[in-house]
Coordinates of C-alpha atoms in Angstrom, one line a residue:
M1 CA 119.3 -132.6 9.4
S2 CA 118.1 -134.2 12.7
V3 CA 117.4 -136.4 15.2
T4 CA 114.2 -138.1 15.7
I5 CA 112.7 -139.4 18.6
D6 CA 109.1 -141.8 18.7
I7 CA 107.2 -141.5 21.9
A8 CA 103.7 -142.2 20.7
G9 CA 101.4 -143.0 22.9
L10 CA 104.4 -142.2 25.9
P11 CA 102.7 -141.2 28.8
A12 CA 103.2 -138.2 30.3
E13 CA 104.8 -139.3 33.5
R14 CA 107.6 -140.8 31.4
I15 CA 109.0 -138.4 30.7
C16 CA 111.6 -136.3 33.4
F17 CA 113.7 -133.9 34.5
T18 CA 116.6 -134.6 36.3
P19 CA 119.5 -134.0 36.7
S20 CA 122.8 -136.8 36.2
P21 CA 126.2 -136.2 39.0
L22 CA 128.1 -138.2 36.0
A23 CA 126.9 -137.2 32.6
E24 CA 127.9 -133.6 34.2
L25 CA 131.5 -135.8 34.7
C26 CA 131.4 -136.0 31.4
M27 CA 130.7 -132.2 30.0
A28 CA 133.4 -131.4 32.5
L29 CA 136.0 -133.4 31.6
H30 CA 135.4 -132.5 27.3
A31 CA 135.6 -128.4 28.7
L32 CA 138.8 -130.1 30.3
S33 CA 139.9 -130.8 26.7
Q34 CA 138.5 -128.8 24.6
P35 CA 138.4 -125.2 26.3
G36 CA 137.8 -123.4 23.1
H37 CA 134.3 -125.2 22.7
H38 CA 133.8 -123.0 26.1
P39 CA 134.9 -120.1 26.5
R40 CA 132.4 -118.7 29.5
L41 CA 134.5 -121.4 30.9
A42 CA 137.3 -120.3 30.2
S43 CA 138.3 -119.4 34.1
W44 CA 136.7 -122.8 35.2
T45 CA 139.0 -124.5 32.8
A46 CA 142.3 -122.8 33.2
A47 CA 142.0 -122.7 37.1
T48 CA 140.9 -126.0 37.2
A49 CA 143.6 -127.9 34.5
A50 CA 146.4 -126.0 36.8
A51 CA 145.3 -127.6 39.9
L52 CA 145.5 -131.2 38.4
D53 CA 148.2 -132.9 39.9
P54 CA 150.5 -134.6 36.7
C55 CA 150.0 -138.3 37.6
L56 CA 145.8 -137.2 37.2
A57 CA 146.1 -135.9 34.2
D58 CA 148.6 -137.8 32.1
R59 CA 145.9 -140.1 32.9
L60 CA 143.0 -138.4 31.4
L61 CA 144.9 -138.0 28.6
E62 CA 144.4 -142.3 28.1
A63 CA 141.3 -142.4 28.1
D64 CA 139.9 -138.8 26.1
F65 CA 138.6 -139.3 23.3
L66 CA 135.5 -140.8 25.7
W67 CA 134.9 -137.5 26.0
R68 CA 136.7 -135.1 23.8
S69 CA 135.0 -135.6 20.7
S70 CA 132.4 -137.1 20.9
F71 CA 130.2 -138.5 24.1
A72 CA 130.9 -141.6 25.1
D73 CA 127.5 -144.0 26.2
I74 CA 129.0 -145.5 29.3
F75 CA 128.5 -141.6 31.0
M76 CA 124.7 -142.2 30.8
P77 CA 124.4 -146.0 31.6
F78 CA 121.1 -145.7 33.3
A79 CA 120.2 -145.3 29.5
G80 CA 121.5 -148.4 28.5
V81 CA 120.8 -151.3 32.0
P82 CA 117.8 -153.1 31.6
G83 CA 115.8 -153.3 35.0
G84 CA 116.5 -150.5 36.1
S85 CA 115.0 -147.6 37.5
G86 CA 115.8 -145.8 34.2
L87 CA 117.2 -142.6 35.3
P88 CA 120.4 -140.9 36.6
G89 CA 121.0 -141.9 39.6
A90 CA 121.3 -138.8 42.9
T91 CA 125.5 -139.1 43.7
L92 CA 128.1 -140.3 41.0
A93 CA 128.5 -143.2 43.4
E94 CA 125.4 -144.4 42.1
E95 CA 125.4 -144.2 39.1
L96 CA 128.8 -145.4 38.5
D97 CA 127.4 -148.4 40.1
V98 CA 125.0 -149.1 37.5
L99 CA 127.9 -148.5 35.0
D100 CA 129.4 -151.5 37.2
R101 CA 126.3 -154.0 36.4
M102 CA 126.5 -153.3 32.3
D103 CA 127.5 -155.6 30.1
D104 CA 131.3 -155.9 28.9
E105 CA 130.1 -156.3 24.3
R106 CA 127.6 -152.7 25.7
F107 CA 130.3 -151.5 28.1
V108 CA 133.2 -152.1 25.3
T109 CA 130.5 -150.6 21.9
A110 CA 129.5 -147.7 24.2
A111 CA 132.6 -147.0 25.2
L112 CA 134.5 -147.3 21.8
E113 CA 131.5 -145.1 20.2
H114 CA 133.7 -143.3 18.0
C115 CA 134.8 -145.8 16.3
W116 CA 131.4 -146.4 14.6
L117 CA 130.7 -142.9 13.3
G118 CA 129.1 -144.1 10.5
S119 CA 126.9 -146.2 11.3
Y120 CA 125.5 -144.8 15.3
D121 CA 122.2 -146.2 14.3
D122 CA 123.1 -149.6 13.9
G123 CA 125.1 -150.3 16.9
G124 CA 128.4 -150.4 14.6
G125 CA 128.3 -154.2 14.3
P126 CA 129.2 -157.1 15.5
S127 CA 131.0 -156.5 18.8
P128 CA 135.2 -155.5 18.3
L129 CA 135.1 -158.3 21.8
T130 CA 134.6 -161.2 19.1
D131 CA 134.8 -159.6 15.4
P132 CA 137.9 -159.8 14.5
S133 CA 137.5 -157.5 11.7
S134 CA 134.8 -155.1 13.9
R135 CA 138.3 -155.1 16.8
A136 CA 140.7 -154.2 13.2
R137 CA 138.3 -151.0 12.9
A138 CA 138.4 -150.3 16.1
L139 CA 142.0 -149.6 16.8
E140 CA 142.8 -149.0 13.3
T141 CA 140.6 -145.8 14.5
A142 CA 142.2 -145.1 18.1
A143 CA 145.9 -146.0 16.1
A144 CA 144.8 -142.5 14.2
R145 CA 144.0 -140.2 17.5
G146 CA 147.4 -141.2 19.0
P147 CA 149.0 -143.8 20.9
R148 CA 148.1 -143.1 23.7
Q149 CA 144.4 -143.7 23.0
L150 CA 145.4 -147.2 20.4
D151 CA 146.8 -149.0 23.7
F152 CA 144.1 -147.9 26.1
S153 CA 142.0 -149.6 23.2
T154 CA 143.9 -152.4 22.7
R155 CA 143.8 -152.9 26.6
L156 CA 140.1 -152.4 26.3
L157 CA 139.8 -155.3 24.1
D158 CA 142.0 -157.2 25.6
D159 CA 141.4 -157.4 29.7
T160 CA 137.9 -155.6 29.3
A161 CA 137.5 -156.8 33.5
A162 CA 140.9 -154.5 34.4
V163 CA 139.7 -151.3 32.4
R164 CA 136.1 -150.9 34.0
V165 CA 137.9 -151.1 37.7
W166 CA 140.6 -148.3 36.4
V167 CA 138.1 -145.8 34.1
R168 CA 136.1 -146.4 37.7
R169 CA 138.9 -145.0 39.4
L170 CA 139.9 -142.4 37.1
L171 CA 136.5 -141.7 37.3
E172 CA 136.7 -140.9 41.9
D173 CA 139.5 -139.6 41.3
C174 CA 138.6 -137.0 39.7
D175 CA 135.3 -136.4 41.7
E176 CA 137.6 -135.8 44.7
A177 CA 140.7 -133.5 42.8
F178 CA 137.6 -130.7 41.3
F179 CA 134.0 -132.3 40.8
A180 CA 133.0 -132.6 44.3
E181 CA 133.1 -129.6 44.6
T182 CA 132.0 -128.2 40.6
W183 CA 128.8 -130.3 41.6
K184 CA 128.1 -129.0 44.9
R185 CA 127.9 -125.8 43.1
V186 CA 125.8 -126.4 40.1
E187 CA 124.0 -128.8 40.8
P188 CA 121.2 -126.7 42.7
A189 CA 120.6 -124.7 39.7
Q190 CA 120.1 -128.2 37.8
S191 CA 117.6 -129.7 40.2
A192 CA 115.8 -126.2 40.0
D193 CA 116.1 -126.0 36.1
A194 CA 113.6 -129.6 36.5
R195 CA 111.9 -129.4 38.5
H196 CA 110.7 -126.2 37.0
K197 CA 110.4 -127.6 33.4
T198 CA 108.0 -131.0 34.9
E199 CA 105.9 -128.4 36.4
L200 CA 105.7 -126.5 33.1
L201 CA 105.4 -130.1 31.4
R202 CA 102.4 -130.9 33.4
R203 CA 101.0 -127.2 33.0
K204 CA 101.4 -126.6 29.9
G205 CA 102.6 -129.5 28.1
L206 CA 105.3 -130.9 26.3
P207 CA 104.8 -128.3 23.6
A208 CA 105.7 -125.3 26.6
A209 CA 108.1 -127.5 27.8
L210 CA 110.6 -128.1 24.3
K211 CA 110.2 -124.5 23.7
E212 CA 112.0 -124.0 27.0
V213 CA 114.7 -126.8 26.5
S214 CA 115.9 -126.0 23.5
A215 CA 114.7 -123.9 19.7
A216 CA 116.6 -126.9 18.6
L217 CA 114.0 -129.0 19.8
A218 CA 110.1 -129.6 19.1
V219 CA 107.1 -131.7 18.9
D220 CA 104.8 -132.6 15.8
E221 CA 100.8 -131.5 16.6
G222 CA 99.9 -135.4 17.3
R223 CA 102.7 -135.8 19.4
T224 CA 104.0 -138.6 19.0
T225 CA 107.7 -137.5 17.7
I226 CA 110.5 -134.9 18.8
T227 CA 112.7 -133.4 16.7
A228 CA 116.2 -132.3 17.3
D229 CA 117.9 -129.8 15.0
K230 CA 120.9 -131.3 15.0
M231 CA 124.0 -131.7 11.9
V232 CA 123.3 -135.3 12.0
H233 CA 120.7 -138.2 11.5
G234 CA 119.6 -139.9 14.0
S235 CA 116.2 -141.9 15.0
T236 CA 115.4 -143.3 17.6
T237 CA 112.3 -144.6 20.4
A238 CA 111.1 -144.0 23.6
T239 CA 109.1 -147.2 23.9
D240 CA 111.5 -149.3 23.1
P241 CA 110.5 -152.8 25.1
R242 CA 114.4 -154.2 26.1
I243 CA 115.2 -150.9 28.4
G244 CA 111.9 -149.9 28.6
A245 CA 109.3 -146.8 28.1
G246 CA 111.1 -143.8 29.0
L247 CA 112.4 -139.4 27.7
V248 CA 115.1 -138.2 29.6
F249 CA 116.0 -135.1 29.5
I250 CA 119.7 -134.2 31.5
P251 CA 120.7 -130.0 31.9
T252 CA 124.4 -129.0 32.1
N253 CA 125.9 -126.1 32.7
F254 CA 129.3 -127.1 31.3
G255 CA 127.4 -128.4 27.8
W256 CA 126.5 -125.2 25.5
P257 CA 126.7 -125.3 23.0
H258 CA 126.0 -128.6 22.3
L259 CA 122.8 -129.9 22.5
L260 CA 123.3 -134.0 22.7
V261 CA 120.9 -136.3 22.3
L262 CA 121.9 -140.2 23.3
H263 CA 119.9 -142.6 20.2
A264 CA 121.9 -145.7 20.7
P265 CA 120.1 -148.8 19.5
G266 CA 118.6 -150.8 22.9
W267 CA 119.4 -147.3 25.1
R268 CA 116.5 -145.1 26.4
P269 CA 116.8 -142.5 24.5
V270 CA 118.0 -139.0 26.3
V271 CA 118.6 -135.6 26.0
H272 CA 121.2 -133.8 27.5
Y273 CA 120.6 -129.6 27.4
P274 CA 122.8 -127.0 28.4
L275 CA 121.4 -124.3 30.0
G276 CA 122.0 -120.3 29.7
T277 CA 123.1 -119.4 25.8
P278 CA 126.2 -116.6 25.9
E279 CA 126.6 -115.1 23.2
L280 CA 130.5 -115.3 21.8
G281 CA 130.8 -111.7 20.3
S282 CA 133.5 -111.5 18.3
A283 CA 134.0 -108.9 15.7
P284 CA 135.6 -110.8 12.1
G285 CA 138.4 -110.0 10.0
S286 CA 138.5 -108.0 6.8
V287 CA 135.8 -107.7 4.2
E288 CA 138.0 -109.9 2.1
L289 CA 138.7 -112.5 4.5
L290 CA 135.0 -113.0 5.7
Q291 CA 133.9 -113.2 2.2
R292 CA 136.4 -115.9 1.5
R293 CA 135.4 -118.0 4.9
M294 CA 131.8 -118.0 3.8
E295 CA 131.9 -119.3 1.4
A296 CA 134.5 -121.6 1.9
L297 CA 131.5 -122.6 3.7
A298 CA 128.6 -122.2 2.2
H299 CA 129.4 -125.8 0.1
P300 CA 126.7 -128.1 2.1
V301 CA 130.2 -131.1 2.3
R302 CA 132.1 -128.5 3.8
M303 CA 129.9 -127.9 6.7
M304 CA 129.5 -131.8 7.2
L305 CA 133.5 -132.4 7.1
C306 CA 133.2 -129.2 10.1
R307 CA 131.0 -130.5 12.7
S308 CA 133.3 -133.4 12.8
L309 CA 136.5 -130.9 12.6
A310 CA 135.0 -129.4 15.1
R311 CA 134.8 -131.8 17.4
A312 CA 138.4 -133.1 17.4
S313 CA 141.7 -133.6 14.5
Y314 CA 140.7 -136.4 11.6
T315 CA 142.4 -137.9 8.8
T316 CA 141.2 -137.4 5.5
G317 CA 140.2 -141.0 4.8
E318 CA 138.5 -141.3 7.9
L319 CA 136.2 -138.7 7.0
A320 CA 135.6 -140.1 4.2
T321 CA 134.3 -143.4 5.5
V322 CA 132.3 -140.9 7.5
Y323 CA 130.3 -139.2 5.0
G324 CA 131.0 -142.2 2.3
I325 CA 132.9 -139.7 -0.5
T326 CA 136.0 -140.8 -2.0
A327 CA 139.5 -139.5 0.3
P328 CA 140.1 -136.6 -2.8
E329 CA 137.1 -135.7 -2.4
V330 CA 138.1 -134.7 0.9
S331 CA 141.4 -134.0 0.5
R332 CA 139.6 -131.9 -2.2
H333 CA 136.8 -129.8 0.3
L334 CA 139.6 -129.6 2.7
A335 CA 141.9 -127.9 0.8
V336 CA 139.2 -124.9 0.4
L337 CA 138.9 -124.7 4.1
K338 CA 142.8 -124.4 4.8
K339 CA 143.2 -121.4 2.6
A340 CA 140.0 -120.3 3.7
G341 CA 142.5 -120.0 7.4
L342 CA 139.1 -122.6 8.8
I343 CA 141.3 -125.6 9.6
H344 CA 145.1 -126.4 10.6
T345 CA 146.8 -129.7 10.0
Q346 CA 149.4 -131.3 12.1
R347 CA 151.0 -135.0 11.6
Q348 CA 150.5 -137.8 13.4
G349 CA 152.8 -140.3 13.3
R350 CA 152.3 -141.8 9.5
Y351 CA 148.3 -140.2 9.8
A352 CA 147.7 -136.0 8.4
Q353 CA 145.1 -135.0 10.9
H354 CA 143.2 -132.0 10.2
Q355 CA 141.1 -129.7 12.9
L356 CA 139.0 -126.5 12.7
D357 CA 139.8 -123.3 13.8
L358 CA 137.2 -122.9 16.8
P359 CA 138.7 -118.8 17.4
A360 CA 138.4 -118.0 13.3
V361 CA 135.2 -119.7 13.0
A362 CA 134.0 -117.8 16.3
R363 CA 134.7 -114.8 14.7
I364 CA 131.8 -115.6 12.0
G365 CA 129.4 -115.2 14.6
S366 CA 128.5 -117.6 17.5
D367 CA 124.8 -119.2 15.3
F368 CA 127.7 -120.8 13.1
I369 CA 129.5 -122.1 15.8
E370 CA 126.1 -123.3 17.9
G371 CA 124.7 -125.0 14.8
I372 CA 127.7 -126.6 14.0
L373 CA 127.9 -128.4 18.0
R374 CA 124.8 -128.5 18.4

């Protein structure tokens, strides 16, 4: 499985390495909502969460699916607004101004990206702003996340303009509360990394630059296609006339182990890559337990299920829809994972939600963690 980026005919000067404050704010919010994904950030997430104003923390819960289980494309507006530079802004305010220029239909589709898990490459179908079936699908998916998420999605569809103002204010308040200081600390290293890789691209070419970005990236001999080794299928082009030719690489201090590839149709492709690859290093349990867990994970379908369950909790029905298999088959695979102690289940109203036990899986090895979260 992989995500491919068609770069045939793309001039080297249209490949850019640069930081993005808005994209990094997304990853910081994700780390706060999913600290188990980011063990090396434990001190930062604990201290930041403890210092959050209760009102701000409560507001973050309303829209946490924008960054918790998937990373909404609204955090990279420069890649989806035609007529701009196609590059991130130097400040968070500049990037939020670009976000304000995005039309409502694209904003809503990008914000509710989690609703189109099984059809990302075709844009998810008609807009939920105009199509009743798409609206119903979006709200059903949000309902499985919880009442706060359903309420937020309903408000987004019913009063898009007001919610857009609300989201901007929320991100500005995050900047004031903790992100401005955090960005001041991490931006110099990101800028230095971007300059280094830009020079590496100029002197040694794209293969050498990609090698330093991530071992999961490669380019073919003809320099026509970049392949990202991820547990998801997808494709995009860096020469789409709708948005202008270009490919952007953005470093992140908060992203490991996630290597993100924005490949939405009509958007400029973006690779969001982590700086550094720390090891988790933890001793496994008993040999019997380890064997049971490895056997449970050996099945390719269960590996795919783990990819989703590592990011957030999902219902059996959602997983069946995403992977195109029957609900009973999903249930059988979940039962194997549960017997191995790799998932836990909780009820959310009439929904039974399943999620991967990250600490348990982490004991199997950091390679597995990095692979399914990449």
